JSON list of C-alpha atoms in Angstrom, two decimals:
[
{"chain": "A", "resi": 1, "resn": "MET", "atom": "CA", "xyz": [-20.97, 23.58, 43.73]},
{"chain": "A", "resi": 2, "resn": "ARG", "atom": "CA", "xyz": [-19.62, 22.28, 40.47]},
{"chain": "A", "resi": 3, "resn": "ILE", "atom": "CA", "xyz": [-15.92, 21.95, 39.96]},
{"chain": "A", "resi": 4, "resn": "PHE", "atom": "CA", "xyz": [-14.66, 21.88, 36.39]},
{"chain": "A", "resi": 5, "resn": "MET", "atom": "CA", "xyz": [-11.40, 21.00, 34.78]},
{"chain": "A", "resi": 6, "resn": "GLU", "atom": "CA", "xyz": [-10.25, 21.85, 31.28]},
{"chain": "A", "resi": 7, "resn": "ARG", "atom": "CA", "xyz": [-9.33, 19.12, 28.86]},
{"chain": "A", "resi": 8, "resn": "ASP", "atom": "CA", "xyz": [-8.34, 18.89, 25.23]},
{"chain": "A", "resi": 9, "resn": "VAL", "atom": "CA", "xyz": [-10.72, 17.04, 22.98]},
{"chain": "A", "resi": 10, "resn": "THR", "atom": "CA", "xyz": [-9.60, 15.64, 19.66]},
{"chain": "A", "resi": 11, "resn": "GLU", "atom": "CA", "xyz": [-12.23, 15.25, 16.99]},
{"chain": "A", "resi": 12, "resn": "PRO", "atom": "CA", "xyz": [-11.91, 13.78, 13.52]},
{"chain": "A", "resi": 13, "resn": "GLN", "atom": "CA", "xyz": [-11.73, 16.24, 10.65]},
{"chain": "A", "resi": 14, "resn": "ILE", "atom": "CA", "xyz": [-12.29, 15.35, 7.00]},
{"chain": "A", "resi": 15, "resn": "THR", "atom": "CA", "xyz": [-9.18, 16.21, 5.03]},
{"chain": "A", "resi": 16, "resn": "GLY", "atom": "CA", "xyz": [-10.29, 14.68, 1.75]},
{"chain": "A", "resi": 17, "resn": "VAL", "atom": "CA", "xyz": [-12.80, 12.44, -0.01]},
{"chain": "A", "resi": 18, "resn": "ARG", "atom": "CA", "xyz": [-12.10, 9.72, -2.55]},
{"chain": "A", "resi": 19, "resn": "CYS", "atom": "CA", "xyz": [-14.77, 8.31, -4.88]},
{"chain": "A", "resi": 20, "resn": "ASN", "atom": "CA", "xyz": [-15.54, 4.68, -4.08]},
{"chain": "A", "resi": 21, "resn": "LEU", "atom": "CA", "xyz": [-16.27, 3.92, -7.76]},
{"chain": "A", "resi": 22, "resn": "CYS", "atom": "CA", "xyz": [-13.37, 5.47, -9.68]},
{"chain": "A", "resi": 23, "resn": "GLY", "atom": "CA", "xyz": [-10.90, 5.99, -6.82]},
{"chain": "A", "resi": 24, "resn": "LYS", "atom": "CA", "xyz": [-10.21, 9.63, -7.73]},
{"chain": "A", "resi": 25, "resn": "ASP", "atom": "CA", "xyz": [-10.02, 12.38, -5.11]},
{"chain": "A", "resi": 26, "resn": "VAL", "atom": "CA", "xyz": [-12.92, 14.82, -4.89]},
{"chain": "A", "resi": 27, "resn": "ASN", "atom": "CA", "xyz": [-11.28, 18.20, -5.50]},
{"chain": "A", "resi": 28, "resn": "LYS", "atom": "CA", "xyz": [-11.50, 21.25, -3.27]},
{"chain": "A", "resi": 29, "resn": "ASN", "atom": "CA", "xyz": [-12.57, 24.61, -4.69]},
{"chain": "A", "resi": 30, "resn": "ALA", "atom": "CA", "xyz": [-10.67, 27.89, -4.32]},
{"chain": "A", "resi": 31, "resn": "LEU", "atom": "CA", "xyz": [-12.16, 28.42, -0.84]},
{"chain": "A", "resi": 32, "resn": "GLY", "atom": "CA", "xyz": [-11.07, 24.97, 0.37]},
{"chain": "A", "resi": 33, "resn": "TYR", "atom": "CA", "xyz": [-14.52, 23.37, 0.28]},
{"chain": "A", "resi": 34, "resn": "LEU", "atom": "CA", "xyz": [-15.00, 19.93, -1.28]},
{"chain": "A", "resi": 35, "resn": "GLU", "atom": "CA", "xyz": [-16.65, 19.94, -4.69]},
{"chain": "A", "resi": 36, "resn": "ASP", "atom": "CA", "xyz": [-20.10, 18.45, -4.91]},
{"chain": "A", "resi": 37, "resn": "HIS", "atom": "CA", "xyz": [-20.38, 14.68, -4.44]},
{"chain": "A", "resi": 38, "resn": "ILE", "atom": "CA", "xyz": [-22.82, 12.23, -2.90]},
{"chain": "A", "resi": 39, "resn": "SER", "atom": "CA", "xyz": [-22.27, 10.52, 0.46]},
{"chain": "A", "resi": 40, "resn": "LEU", "atom": "CA", "xyz": [-24.38, 7.53, 1.44]},
{"chain": "A", "resi": 41, "resn": "SER", "atom": "CA", "xyz": [-24.58, 5.83, 4.82]},
{"chain": "A", "resi": 42, "resn": "LYS", "atom": "CA", "xyz": [-26.50, 2.63, 5.37]},
{"chain": "A", "resi": 43, "resn": "THR", "atom": "CA", "xyz": [-26.80, 0.40, 8.41]},
{"chain": "A", "resi": 44, "resn": "TRP", "atom": "CA", "xyz": [-28.12, -2.91, 7.17]},
{"chain": "A", "resi": 45, "resn": "GLY", "atom": "CA", "xyz": [-30.95, -4.64, 9.00]},
{"chain": "A", "resi": 46, "resn": "TYR", "atom": "CA", "xyz": [-31.45, -8.21, 10.02]},
{"chain": "A", "resi": 47, "resn": "HIS", "atom": "CA", "xyz": [-31.76, -10.92, 7.37]},
{"chain": "A", "resi": 48, "resn": "SER", "atom": "CA", "xyz": [-29.93, -8.85, 4.76]},
{"chain": "A", "resi": 49, "resn": "PRO", "atom": "CA", "xyz": [-26.70, -10.07, 3.16]},
{"chain": "A", "resi": 50, "resn": "TYR", "atom": "CA", "xyz": [-24.87, -7.45, 5.28]},
{"chain": "A", "resi": 51, "resn": "ASP", "atom": "CA", "xyz": [-26.66, -8.13, 8.57]},
{"chain": "A", "resi": 52, "resn": "GLY", "atom": "CA", "xyz": [-25.78, -5.38, 11.08]},
{"chain": "A", "resi": 53, "resn": "GLU", "atom": "CA", "xyz": [-22.96, -3.84, 9.01]},
{"chain": "A", "resi": 54, "resn": "ALA", "atom": "CA", "xyz": [-22.69, -0.07, 8.50]},
{"chain": "A", "resi": 55, "resn": "HIS", "atom": "CA", "xyz": [-21.50, 1.01, 5.03]},
{"chain": "A", "resi": 56, "resn": "ASP", "atom": "CA", "xyz": [-20.38, 4.52, 4.07]},
{"chain": "A", "resi": 57, "resn": "ILE", "atom": "CA", "xyz": [-19.63, 5.42, 0.45]},
{"chain": "A", "resi": 58, "resn": "ASP", "atom": "CA", "xyz": [-18.80, 8.60, -1.47]},
{"chain": "A", "resi": 59, "resn": "ILE", "atom": "CA", "xyz": [-19.40, 9.04, -5.20]},
{"chain": "A", "resi": 60, "resn": "CYS", "atom": "CA", "xyz": [-18.07, 11.88, -7.38]},
{"chain": "A", "resi": 61, "resn": "VAL", "atom": "CA", "xyz": [-20.33, 13.76, -9.79]},
{"chain": "A", "resi": 62, "resn": "ALA", "atom": "CA", "xyz": [-18.92, 12.02, -12.90]},
{"chain": "A", "resi": 63, "resn": "CYS", "atom": "CA", "xyz": [-19.54, 8.54, -11.48]},
{"chain": "A", "resi": 64, "resn": "TYR", "atom": "CA", "xyz": [-22.99, 9.53, -10.23]},
{"chain": "A", "resi": 65, "resn": "LYS", "atom": "CA", "xyz": [-23.90, 10.70, -13.72]},
{"chain": "A", "resi": 66, "resn": "ASP", "atom": "CA", "xyz": [-22.79, 7.36, -15.19]},
{"chain": "A", "resi": 67, "resn": "LEU", "atom": "CA", "xyz": [-24.55, 5.41, -12.45]},
{"chain": "A", "resi": 68, "resn": "VAL", "atom": "CA", "xyz": [-27.98, 7.04, -12.79]},
{"chain": "A", "resi": 69, "resn": "GLN", "atom": "CA", "xyz": [-27.96, 6.47, -16.55]},
{"chain": "A", "resi": 70, "resn": "ARG", "atom": "CA", "xyz": [-28.22, 2.74, -15.74]},
{"chain": "A", "resi": 71, "resn": "PHE", "atom": "CA", "xyz": [-31.26, 3.16, -13.48]},
{"chain": "A", "resi": 72, "resn": "GLU", "atom": "CA", "xyz": [-34.48, 1.59, -14.74]},
{"chain": "A", "resi": 73, "resn": "ILE", "atom": "CA", "xyz": [-36.36, 4.34, -12.88]},
{"chain": "A", "resi": 74, "resn": "PRO", "atom": "CA", "xyz": [-34.48, 7.66, -12.84]},
{"chain": "A", "resi": 75, "resn": "PRO", "atom": "CA", "xyz": [-34.21, 9.67, -9.60]},
{"chain": "A", "resi": 76, "resn": "SER", "atom": "CA", "xyz": [-36.93, 12.24, -9.04]},
{"chain": "A", "resi": 77, "resn": "ILE", "atom": "CA", "xyz": [-35.70, 15.79, -9.42]},
{"chain": "A", "resi": 78, "resn": "ALA", "atom": "CA", "xyz": [-37.29, 18.56, -7.36]}
]
């Protein structure tokens, strides 16, 4: 027979996002959802300059637009 106990679990909740490039907050819309932005997560492999580090960044739409204009090869659009 299984015996259970109740416990409170605390989990992290995102309360806001700030662009890593310009430092501005990503706004929330009228319903409380964050406006569109890009989030990148990368765990670097061995022999890279960031060996074993995990990096997370967020970029607002305005900064993304400026960033992709500098790409030699533009992103593919589906």
